[in-house]
Amino acid sequence: MIAMIKIEPSLLAADFACLREELAKVKKADYLHVDVMDGRFVPNISFGPSVIAAAAKVSPLPLDVHLMVEEPERLIPDVLAAGQGKIDCITIHWEACRHVHRTLQVIKNFRIKAGVALNPATPISDLKYILPLIDRVLIMTVNPGFGGQDFLFEVVPKIEDAANLIASAKANCEIKVDGGIDRQTAPLVVKAGARILVAGTAIFRAPDPGEAIEDLRRVAAGLNNT
Ligand code: DX5
Ligand code: ZN
């Protein structure tokens, strides 16, 4: 029996012209994934605290904020204020932050979950030093910056390595994956050890996003591979 899989739609793929309606379509998900991009850490710019505030206002879901920004520590207070009590987790990038440990302590001091994201080329070896501080590791299965990219199959062994590291450390840390997740790739990442699946295109660009969420849950649990 495969553990419960959580589904996290990525706001980036929603139609911003009708955010309220878009978010109503995904209310049966577990979390809402919110991608903040600064045009420096990643080539793209997405949105910041004002859109987080709008999402917090109209979505019933806990918000999971993925900070693809340089010096993420500078943005944390604004993100928390915008979230109006709905921020469940803030995830920073290992590669974007000089003092990862200190920044994770800052996040934990706000009594929310803390996550660390790893780009496809970043090894997991240093993770062991911060495992006691993090609730989630976000393994990027595309290079961050854009939705709708092809899944990088070469990252799957890293998910397995992270699962082994977490198990051997007996750490309480969930593995999340982000990028190119759909009904074909979901079973692979779950088999490797992922328990939270972020999906933008596969949910918001589906004819029925609510049904796409349920479909991802089914295929991720190995219940329906057709
Ligand atoms: C990419 C973002 C993702 C993106 C995923 O940098 O972090 O969250 O929205 O989009 P899809 O699911 O379309 O690959
Ligand atoms: Zn993301």
mmCIF file of C-alpha atoms and ligand atoms in Angstrom, residues 33 35 66 68 178 198, ligand 2:
data_model
loop_
_atom_site.group_PDB
_atom_site.id
_atom_site.type_symbol
_atom_site.label_atom_id
_atom_site.label_comp_id
_atom_site.label_asym_id
_atom_site.label_seq_id
_atom_site.Cartn_x
_atom_site.Cartn_y
_atom_site.Cartn_z
ATOM 1 C CA HIS A 33 1.766 26.037 -4.730
ATOM 2 C CA ASP A 35 5.837 30.375 -7.323
ATOM 3 C CA HIS A 66 8.250 28.421 -3.486
ATOM 4 C CA MET A 68 12.802 31.333 -6.599
ATOM 5 C CA ASP A 178 8.066 20.131 -8.986
ATOM 6 C CA VAL A 198 3.334 19.905 -7.575
HETATM 7 ZN ZN ZN B 2 7.380 25.715 -8.020
#
